[in-house]
Coordinates of C-alpha atoms in Angstrom, one line a residue:
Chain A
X1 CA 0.0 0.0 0.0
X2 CA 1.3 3.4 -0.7
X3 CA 1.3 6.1 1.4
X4 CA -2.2 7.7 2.7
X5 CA -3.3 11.2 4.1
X6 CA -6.3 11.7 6.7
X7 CA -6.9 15.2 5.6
X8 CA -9.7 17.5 5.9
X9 CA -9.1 20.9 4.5
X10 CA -11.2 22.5 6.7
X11 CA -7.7 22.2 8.8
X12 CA -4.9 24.8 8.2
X13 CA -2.1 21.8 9.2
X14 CA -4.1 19.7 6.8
X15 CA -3.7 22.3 4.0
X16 CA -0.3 22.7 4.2
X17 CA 0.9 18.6 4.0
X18 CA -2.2 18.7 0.9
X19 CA -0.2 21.7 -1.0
X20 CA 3.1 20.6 -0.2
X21 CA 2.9 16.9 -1.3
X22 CA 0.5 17.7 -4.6
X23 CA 3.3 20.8 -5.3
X24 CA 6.5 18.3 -5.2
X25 CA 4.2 15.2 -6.8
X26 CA 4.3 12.9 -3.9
X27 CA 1.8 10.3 -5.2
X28 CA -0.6 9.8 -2.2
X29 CA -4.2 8.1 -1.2
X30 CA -6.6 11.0 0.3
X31 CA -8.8 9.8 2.6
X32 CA -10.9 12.6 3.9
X33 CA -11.8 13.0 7.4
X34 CA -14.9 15.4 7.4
X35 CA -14.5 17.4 10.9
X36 CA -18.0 18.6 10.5
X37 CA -19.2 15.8 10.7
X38 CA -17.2 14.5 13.4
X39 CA -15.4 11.8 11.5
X40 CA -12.8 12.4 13.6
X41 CA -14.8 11.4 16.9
X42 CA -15.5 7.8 14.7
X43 CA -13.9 4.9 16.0
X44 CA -12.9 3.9 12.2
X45 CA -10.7 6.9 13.0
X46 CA -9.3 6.5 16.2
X47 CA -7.8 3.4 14.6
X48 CA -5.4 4.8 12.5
X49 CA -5.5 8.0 15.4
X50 CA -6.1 7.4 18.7
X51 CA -5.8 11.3 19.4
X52 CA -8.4 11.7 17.2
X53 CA -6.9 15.1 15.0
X54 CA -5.8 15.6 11.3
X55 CA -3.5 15.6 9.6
X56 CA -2.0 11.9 9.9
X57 CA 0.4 10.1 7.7
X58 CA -0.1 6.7 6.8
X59 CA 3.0 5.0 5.0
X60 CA 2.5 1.3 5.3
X61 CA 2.3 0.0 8.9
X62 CA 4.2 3.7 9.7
X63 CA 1.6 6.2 11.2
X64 CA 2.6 9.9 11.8
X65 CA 0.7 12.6 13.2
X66 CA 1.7 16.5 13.6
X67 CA 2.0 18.5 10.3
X68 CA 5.3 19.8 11.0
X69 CA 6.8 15.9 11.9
X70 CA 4.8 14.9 8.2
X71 CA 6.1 17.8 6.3
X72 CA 9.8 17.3 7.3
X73 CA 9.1 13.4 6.4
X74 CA 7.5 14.2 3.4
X75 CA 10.6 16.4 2.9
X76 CA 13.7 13.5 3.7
X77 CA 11.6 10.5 1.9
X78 CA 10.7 11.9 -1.4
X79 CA 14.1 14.6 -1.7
X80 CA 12.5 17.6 -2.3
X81 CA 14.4 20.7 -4.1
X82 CA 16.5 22.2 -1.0
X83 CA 14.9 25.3 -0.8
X84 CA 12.8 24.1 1.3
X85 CA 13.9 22.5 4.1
X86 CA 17.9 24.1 3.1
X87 CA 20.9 22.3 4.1
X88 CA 22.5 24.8 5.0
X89 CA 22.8 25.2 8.5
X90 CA 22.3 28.8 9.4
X91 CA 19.1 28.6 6.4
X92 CA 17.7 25.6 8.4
X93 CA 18.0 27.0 11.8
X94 CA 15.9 29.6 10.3
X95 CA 13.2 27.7 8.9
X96 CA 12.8 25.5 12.3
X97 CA 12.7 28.7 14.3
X98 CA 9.9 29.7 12.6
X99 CA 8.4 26.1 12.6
X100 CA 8.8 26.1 16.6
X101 CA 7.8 29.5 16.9
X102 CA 3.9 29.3 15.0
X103 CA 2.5 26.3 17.6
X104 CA 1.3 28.3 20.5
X105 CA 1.5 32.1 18.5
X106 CA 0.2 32.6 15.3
X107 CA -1.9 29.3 15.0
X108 CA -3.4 29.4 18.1
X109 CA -4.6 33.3 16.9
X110 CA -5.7 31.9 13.7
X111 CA -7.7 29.2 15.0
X112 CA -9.7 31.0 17.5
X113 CA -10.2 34.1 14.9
X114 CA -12.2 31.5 13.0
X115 CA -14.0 30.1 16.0
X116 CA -14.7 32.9 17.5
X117 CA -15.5 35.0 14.5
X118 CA -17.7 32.3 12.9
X119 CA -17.5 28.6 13.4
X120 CA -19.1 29.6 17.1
X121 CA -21.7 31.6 15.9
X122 CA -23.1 30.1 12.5
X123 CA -21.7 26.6 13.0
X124 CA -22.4 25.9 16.5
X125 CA -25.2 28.5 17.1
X126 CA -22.9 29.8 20.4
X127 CA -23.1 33.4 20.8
X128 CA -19.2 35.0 21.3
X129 CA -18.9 37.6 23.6
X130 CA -18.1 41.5 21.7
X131 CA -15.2 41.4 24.6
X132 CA -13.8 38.2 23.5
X133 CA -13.9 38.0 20.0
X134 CA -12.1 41.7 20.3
X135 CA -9.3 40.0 22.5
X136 CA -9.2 37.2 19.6
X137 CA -8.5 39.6 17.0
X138 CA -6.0 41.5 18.8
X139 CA -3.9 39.0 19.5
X140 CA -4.0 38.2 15.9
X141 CA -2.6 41.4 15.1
X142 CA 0.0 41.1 17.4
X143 CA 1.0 38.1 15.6
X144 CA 0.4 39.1 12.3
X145 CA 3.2 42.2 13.4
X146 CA 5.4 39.7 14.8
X147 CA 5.3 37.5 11.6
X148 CA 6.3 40.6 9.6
X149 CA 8.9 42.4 12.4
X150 CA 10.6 39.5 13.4
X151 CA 10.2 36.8 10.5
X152 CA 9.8 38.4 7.5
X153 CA 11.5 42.0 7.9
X154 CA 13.0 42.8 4.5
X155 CA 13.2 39.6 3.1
X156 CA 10.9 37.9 0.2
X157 CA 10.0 35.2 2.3
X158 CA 10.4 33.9 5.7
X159 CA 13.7 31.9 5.6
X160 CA 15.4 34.1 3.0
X161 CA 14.9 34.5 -0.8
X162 CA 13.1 31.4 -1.8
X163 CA 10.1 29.4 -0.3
X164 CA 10.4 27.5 2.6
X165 CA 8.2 24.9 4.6
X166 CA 8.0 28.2 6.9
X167 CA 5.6 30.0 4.7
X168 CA 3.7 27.4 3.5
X169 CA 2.8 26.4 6.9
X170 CA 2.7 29.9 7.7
X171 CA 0.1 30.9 4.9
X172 CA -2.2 28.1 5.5
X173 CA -2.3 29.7 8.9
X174 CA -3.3 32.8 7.9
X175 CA -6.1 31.8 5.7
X176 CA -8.2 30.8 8.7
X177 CA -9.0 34.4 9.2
X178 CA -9.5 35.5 5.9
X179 CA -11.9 32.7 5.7
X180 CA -13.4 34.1 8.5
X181 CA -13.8 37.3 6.8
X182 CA -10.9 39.0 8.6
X183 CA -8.9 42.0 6.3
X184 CA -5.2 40.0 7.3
X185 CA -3.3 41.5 4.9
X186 CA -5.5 45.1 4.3
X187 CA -3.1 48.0 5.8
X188 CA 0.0 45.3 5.4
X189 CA 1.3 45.9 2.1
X190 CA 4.6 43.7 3.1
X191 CA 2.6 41.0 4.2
X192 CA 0.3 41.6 0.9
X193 CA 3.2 41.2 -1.6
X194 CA 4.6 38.1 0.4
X195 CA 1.2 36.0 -0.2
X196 CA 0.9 37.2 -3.3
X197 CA 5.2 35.8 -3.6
X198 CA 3.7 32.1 -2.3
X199 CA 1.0 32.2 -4.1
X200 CA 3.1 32.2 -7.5
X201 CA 5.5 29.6 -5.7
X202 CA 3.0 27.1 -5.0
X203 CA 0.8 27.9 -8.2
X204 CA -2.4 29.5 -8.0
X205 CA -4.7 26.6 -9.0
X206 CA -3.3 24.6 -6.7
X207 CA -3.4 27.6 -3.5
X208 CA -7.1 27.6 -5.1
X209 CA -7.9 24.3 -4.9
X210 CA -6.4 24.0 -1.2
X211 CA -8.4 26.9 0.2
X212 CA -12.0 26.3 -1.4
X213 CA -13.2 24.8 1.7
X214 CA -11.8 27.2 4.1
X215 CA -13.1 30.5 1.9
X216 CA -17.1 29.1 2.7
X217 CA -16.2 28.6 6.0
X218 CA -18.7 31.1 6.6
X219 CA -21.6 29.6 4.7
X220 CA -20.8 26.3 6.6
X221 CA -24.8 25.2 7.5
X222 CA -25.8 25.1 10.9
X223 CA -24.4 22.0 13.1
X224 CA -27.4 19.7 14.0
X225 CA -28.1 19.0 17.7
X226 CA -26.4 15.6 17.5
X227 CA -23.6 16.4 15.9
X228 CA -23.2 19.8 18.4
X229 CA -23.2 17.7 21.5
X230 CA -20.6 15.6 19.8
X231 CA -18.3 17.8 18.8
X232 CA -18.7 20.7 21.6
X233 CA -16.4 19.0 24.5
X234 CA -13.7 18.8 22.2
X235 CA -13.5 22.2 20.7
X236 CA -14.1 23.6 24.0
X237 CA -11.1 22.0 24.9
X238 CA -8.9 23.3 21.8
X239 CA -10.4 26.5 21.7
Chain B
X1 CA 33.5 35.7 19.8
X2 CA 33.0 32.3 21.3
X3 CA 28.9 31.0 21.1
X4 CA 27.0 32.7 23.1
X5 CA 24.0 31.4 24.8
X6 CA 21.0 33.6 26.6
X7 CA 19.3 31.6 29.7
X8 CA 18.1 31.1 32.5
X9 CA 17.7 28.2 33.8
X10 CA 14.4 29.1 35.9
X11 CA 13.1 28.3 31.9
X12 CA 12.7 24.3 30.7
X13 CA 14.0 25.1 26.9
X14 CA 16.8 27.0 28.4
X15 CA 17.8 23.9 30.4
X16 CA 17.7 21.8 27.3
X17 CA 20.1 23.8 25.6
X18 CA 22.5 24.3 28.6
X19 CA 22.3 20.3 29.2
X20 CA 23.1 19.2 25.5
X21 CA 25.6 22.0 25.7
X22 CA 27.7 20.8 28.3
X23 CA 26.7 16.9 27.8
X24 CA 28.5 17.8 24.4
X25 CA 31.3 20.1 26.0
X26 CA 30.3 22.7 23.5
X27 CA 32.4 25.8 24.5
X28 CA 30.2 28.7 24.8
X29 CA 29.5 32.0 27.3
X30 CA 26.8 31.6 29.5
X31 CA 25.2 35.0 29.6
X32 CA 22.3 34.6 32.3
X33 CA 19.1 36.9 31.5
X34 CA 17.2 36.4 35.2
X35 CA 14.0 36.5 34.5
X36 CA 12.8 37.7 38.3
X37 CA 15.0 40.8 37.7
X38 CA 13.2 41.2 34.4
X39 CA 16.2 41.5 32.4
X40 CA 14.6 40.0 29.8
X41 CA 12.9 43.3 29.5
X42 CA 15.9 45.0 29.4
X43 CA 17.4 47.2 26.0
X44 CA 20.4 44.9 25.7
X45 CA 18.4 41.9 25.7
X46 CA 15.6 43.3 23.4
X47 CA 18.3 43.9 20.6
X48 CA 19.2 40.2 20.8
X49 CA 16.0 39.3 20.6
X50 CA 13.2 41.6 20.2
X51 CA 10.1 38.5 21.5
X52 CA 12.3 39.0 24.7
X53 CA 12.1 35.0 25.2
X54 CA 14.6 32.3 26.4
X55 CA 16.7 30.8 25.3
X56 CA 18.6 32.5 22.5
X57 CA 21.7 31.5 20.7
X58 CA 24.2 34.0 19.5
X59 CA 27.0 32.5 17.2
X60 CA 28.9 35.4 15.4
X61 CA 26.5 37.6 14.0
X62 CA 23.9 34.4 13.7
X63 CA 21.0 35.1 16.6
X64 CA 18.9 32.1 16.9
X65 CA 15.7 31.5 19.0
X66 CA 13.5 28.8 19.8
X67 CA 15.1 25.8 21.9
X68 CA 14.1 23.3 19.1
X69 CA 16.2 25.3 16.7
X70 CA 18.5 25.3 18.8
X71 CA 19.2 21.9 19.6
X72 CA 18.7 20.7 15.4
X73 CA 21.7 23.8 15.0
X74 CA 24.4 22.7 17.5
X75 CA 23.2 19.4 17.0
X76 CA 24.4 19.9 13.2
X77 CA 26.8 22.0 14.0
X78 CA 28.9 19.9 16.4
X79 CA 28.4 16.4 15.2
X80 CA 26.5 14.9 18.0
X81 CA 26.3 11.6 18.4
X82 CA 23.7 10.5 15.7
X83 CA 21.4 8.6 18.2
X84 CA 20.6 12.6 19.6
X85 CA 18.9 13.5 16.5
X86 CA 19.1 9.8 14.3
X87 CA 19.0 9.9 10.3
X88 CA 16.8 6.9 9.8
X89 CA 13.9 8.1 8.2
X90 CA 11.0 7.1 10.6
X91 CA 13.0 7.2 13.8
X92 CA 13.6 10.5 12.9
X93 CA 10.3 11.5 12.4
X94 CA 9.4 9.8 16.0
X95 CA 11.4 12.9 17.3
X96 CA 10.0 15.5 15.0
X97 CA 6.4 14.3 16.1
X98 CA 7.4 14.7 19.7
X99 CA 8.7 18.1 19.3
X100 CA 5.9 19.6 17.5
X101 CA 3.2 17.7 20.0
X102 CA 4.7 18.8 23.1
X103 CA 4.1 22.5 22.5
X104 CA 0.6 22.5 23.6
X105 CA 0.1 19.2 24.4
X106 CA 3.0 19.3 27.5
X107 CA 4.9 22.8 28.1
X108 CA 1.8 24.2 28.6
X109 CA 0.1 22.5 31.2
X110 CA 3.6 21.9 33.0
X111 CA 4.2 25.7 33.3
X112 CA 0.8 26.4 34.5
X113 CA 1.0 24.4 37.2
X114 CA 4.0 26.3 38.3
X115 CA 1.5 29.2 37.9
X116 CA -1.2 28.1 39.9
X117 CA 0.6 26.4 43.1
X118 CA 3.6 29.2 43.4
X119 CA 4.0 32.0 41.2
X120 CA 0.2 33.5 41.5
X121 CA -0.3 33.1 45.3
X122 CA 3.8 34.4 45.7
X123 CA 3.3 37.2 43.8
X124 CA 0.1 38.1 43.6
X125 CA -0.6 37.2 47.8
X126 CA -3.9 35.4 46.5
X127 CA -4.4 31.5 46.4
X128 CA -5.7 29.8 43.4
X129 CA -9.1 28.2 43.8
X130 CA -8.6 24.5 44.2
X131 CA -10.8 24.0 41.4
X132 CA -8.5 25.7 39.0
X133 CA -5.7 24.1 40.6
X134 CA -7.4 20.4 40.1
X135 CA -8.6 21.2 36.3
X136 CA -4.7 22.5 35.9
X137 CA -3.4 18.8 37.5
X138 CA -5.8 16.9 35.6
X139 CA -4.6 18.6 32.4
X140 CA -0.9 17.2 33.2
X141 CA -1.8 13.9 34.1
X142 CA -3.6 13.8 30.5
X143 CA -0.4 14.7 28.9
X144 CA 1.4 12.3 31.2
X145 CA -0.8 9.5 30.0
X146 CA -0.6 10.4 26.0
X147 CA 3.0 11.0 26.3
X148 CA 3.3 7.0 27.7
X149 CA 0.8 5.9 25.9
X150 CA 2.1 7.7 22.1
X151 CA 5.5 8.3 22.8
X152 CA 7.3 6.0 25.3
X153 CA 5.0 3.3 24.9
X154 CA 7.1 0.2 25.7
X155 CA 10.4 1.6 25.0
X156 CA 13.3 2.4 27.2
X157 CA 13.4 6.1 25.5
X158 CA 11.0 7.4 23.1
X159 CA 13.4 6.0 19.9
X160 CA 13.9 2.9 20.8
X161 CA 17.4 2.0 22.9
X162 CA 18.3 5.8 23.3
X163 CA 17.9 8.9 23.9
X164 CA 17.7 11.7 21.7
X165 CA 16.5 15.1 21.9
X166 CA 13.2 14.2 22.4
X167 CA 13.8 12.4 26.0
X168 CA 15.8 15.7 26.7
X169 CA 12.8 18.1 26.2
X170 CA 9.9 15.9 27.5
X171 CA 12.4 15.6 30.8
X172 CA 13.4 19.3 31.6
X173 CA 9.4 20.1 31.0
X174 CA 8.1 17.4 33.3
X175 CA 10.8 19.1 36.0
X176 CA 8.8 22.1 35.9
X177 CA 6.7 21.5 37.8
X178 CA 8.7 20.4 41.0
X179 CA 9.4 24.0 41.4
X180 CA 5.7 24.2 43.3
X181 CA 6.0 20.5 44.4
X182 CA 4.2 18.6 41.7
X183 CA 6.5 15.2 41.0
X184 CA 5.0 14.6 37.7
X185 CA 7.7 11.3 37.4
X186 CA 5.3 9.8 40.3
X187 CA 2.4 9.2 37.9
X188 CA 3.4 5.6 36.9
X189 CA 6.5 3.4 37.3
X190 CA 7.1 3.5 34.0
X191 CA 7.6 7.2 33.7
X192 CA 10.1 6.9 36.6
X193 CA 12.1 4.5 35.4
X194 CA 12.4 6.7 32.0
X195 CA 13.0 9.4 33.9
X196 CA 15.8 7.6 36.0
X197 CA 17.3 6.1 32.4
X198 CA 17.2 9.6 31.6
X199 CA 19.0 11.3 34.3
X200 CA 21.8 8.6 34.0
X201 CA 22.2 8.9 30.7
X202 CA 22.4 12.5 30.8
X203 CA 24.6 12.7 34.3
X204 CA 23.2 12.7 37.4
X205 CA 25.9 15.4 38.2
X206 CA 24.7 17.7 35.0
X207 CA 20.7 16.7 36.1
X208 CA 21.2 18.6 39.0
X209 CA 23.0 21.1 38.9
X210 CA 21.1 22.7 35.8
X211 CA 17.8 21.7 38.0
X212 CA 19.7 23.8 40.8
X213 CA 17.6 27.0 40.3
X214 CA 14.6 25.4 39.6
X215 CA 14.4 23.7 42.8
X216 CA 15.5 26.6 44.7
X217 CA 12.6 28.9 43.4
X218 CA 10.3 28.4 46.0
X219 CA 12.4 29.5 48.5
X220 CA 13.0 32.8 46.9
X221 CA 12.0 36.0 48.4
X222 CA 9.2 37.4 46.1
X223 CA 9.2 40.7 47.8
X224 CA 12.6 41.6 45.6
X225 CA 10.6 40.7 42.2
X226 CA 11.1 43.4 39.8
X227 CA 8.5 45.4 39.8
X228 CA 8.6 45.6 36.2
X229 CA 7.9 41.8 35.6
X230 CA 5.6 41.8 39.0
X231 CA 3.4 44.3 36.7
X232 CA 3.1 42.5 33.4
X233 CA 2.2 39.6 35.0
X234 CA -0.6 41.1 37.1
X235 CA -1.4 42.4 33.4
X236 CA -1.3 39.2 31.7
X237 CA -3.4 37.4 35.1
X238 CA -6.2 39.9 34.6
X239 CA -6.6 39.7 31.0
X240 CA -6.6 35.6 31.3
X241 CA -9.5 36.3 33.8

């Protein structure tokens, strides 16, 4: 059996191991794990994940969870161009700071933007306090400075002049909010020209194709009661 | 200039990287950053690194930041032993998977329960409700369990026969928390025997004395806190209310 990926591209990680593996022509089985419908929660699932989350990689009897761990697989197994995951050392470092960095920063901001902004509201039916969903969105600022003070600065992309696994992962990120309707890159001409840079390094069809879920986020129909009580514990737990 | 390393070894990652430095006799220049005189904070520190976190690496005119970095640069750099950070393909990835899990799923709950039984009440003079302080402990012993369960599983160290940098990070996190008297190693006898392979593989000698500060913390006079850090903390506790 060749290698499999339990993807739903609901999921920012889940867009970025799609893009990157399609992008370098890593042949691959998709088997889609609908979150909305709490395939997730399934115990068909929790065979191949007992933790229940997406993305997993499935390469024989090999099973790997955690984007970042898959990507950097993907990356040794199928010898990628260098750019990126570079050699070099000091161009590495770089790309694994960033990598470290986004966990508990700008993806945490980025996930609750889109919970709290919509999934809450128009998925769940949960009212979001004016307070909180403020506090959400501030943070994401924050973050969205840091990405461009501290990662980006004057450079084309994250790591240096070409494309990394840094700004893949970190794009996929940021088009959580915009999903969510959020003006990420309005009054950030920097940050502007830099998606606009990955955009033409991953190819727009393909950028596309990976974000058409995410972009109707907000006309996702109402959760049934079922499938709310099912899914509620968990989120609350995330988010 | 010889490598220069920022920490303080009050911080998990910092011990990480001073442990794998020495364990490796990397020469470098400690330059301690003490966080309860808020020196972190300060101008000097901000120009090294402007997120104003701990550790940072400073090699030439290279600055580097983020302990995972970290240990994948002088890991590279110095030619550790391979079995630190192995080549095979999926054993490799065994210590990828850890590294990325363990930023939620583990430093997190370990540093909050720092938080909740000794910073908070030092600083702040208030106790934290003991239902906070139970949902905090349950969190842990969650992570405990999935860290057994996913990473150690039946192993001697998470790879296999030994330890790598994963073992390294999950240890100096699950020390955190002895600071406020939490032994996290007591939740099963597997996870202390891992944690005693561990230690000896590391050196028992090395262990302690970069768990020294650690363990002293809760004997520290909290009066002398920097007023500076005393405030952004009392910040940061009302807006988590």
């Amino acid at each position: 059996m060749g290698l499999e990926l339990y993807l739903d591209l609901l999921s920012q990680p889940c867009r970025a191991v799609y893009i990157f593996a399609k992008k370098n022509g890593i042949p691959f089985e998709l088997h889609t794990v609908d979150l909305i419908k709490g395939q997730h929660l399934s115990d068909a699932f929790a065979q191949v994940n007992p933790l229940k989350k997406v993305p997993v990689l499935k390469d024989g009897d090999f099973i790997l969870r955690e984007s970042v761990a898959i990507l950097l697989y993907l990356t040794h197994k199928y010898k990628v161009p260098d750019y990126w995951y570079p050699q070099d050392l000091q161009a590495r470092a770089r790309v694994d700071e960033y990598l470290a960095w986004q966990h508990t920063t700008l993806r945490r901001s980025c996930l609750r933007a889109l919970w709290h902004k919509v999934m809450f509201p128009v998925f769940l039916g949960e009212p979001v306090s004016p307070q909180t969903l403020a506090a959400t969105l501030a943070e994401l600022d924050v973050n969205l400075q840091l990405l461009e003070d501290e990662f980006l600065q004057n450079k084309a992309f994250l790591a240096g002049p070409h494309i990394s696994l840094a700004d893949l992962v970190a794009i996929t990120e940021l088009m959580h909010p915009v999903g969510a309707g959020c003006q990420v890159f309005e009054g950030r001409p920097k940050l502007a020209a830099w998606r606009n840079r990955v955009e033409a390094a991953v190819g727009e069809d393909l950028f596309r194709e990976a974000h058409e879920i995410i972009l109707k986020a907000k006309d996702c129909p109402p959760a049934d009661p079922t499938t709310k009580q099912k899914l509620m514990p968990r989120i609350l737990a995330i988010i | 200039m010889a490598l220069e390393l920022y920490m303080d070894l009050l911080s998990a990652p910092c011990r990480a990287v001073y442990i794998f430095s020495k364990k490796h006799d990397i020469p470098f220049t400690f330059q301690f950053v003490d966080l309860l005189k808020g020196h972190h904070h300060s101008k000097e520190y901000i120009d090294i690194n402007p997120l104003r976190k701990l550790p940072s690496l400073k090699d030439g005119k290279f600055v580097l930041t983020e302990s995972v970095a970290i240990l994948s640069y002088l890991c590279r750099k110095y030619s550790a032993p391979l079995h630190w950070y192995p080549p095979d393909l999926h054993t490799r990835a065994r210590v990828e998977e850890f590294m990325a899990w363990q930023h939620t799923a583990f430093q997190l709950p370990m540093k909050r329960i720092v938080w909740l039984k000794l910073l908070i009440p030092k600083i702040t003079g208030e106790e934290v409700s003991a239902e906070k302080i139970d949902h905090a402990v349950a969190e842990v012993k969650n992570s405990l369990q999935l860290f057994e369960e996913y990473f150690l599983q039946d192993k001697m160290f998470i790879t296999g026969d030994q330890i790598s940098l994963a073992d390294l990070v999950a240890v100096v996190e699950m020390m955190q928390p002895m600071a406020a008297n939490y032994n996290a190693f007591l939740n099963s006898s597997k996870l202390a025997e891992w944690f005693m392979r561990v230690e000896l593989s590391i050196g028992s000698g090395l262990f302690r004395e970069a768990h020294n500060r650690l363990m002293q913390l809760a004997d520290w006079d909290f009066s002398t806190l920097d007023p500076v850090v005393k405030e952004k903390i009392s910040e940061l506790l009302k807006k988590s209310k």
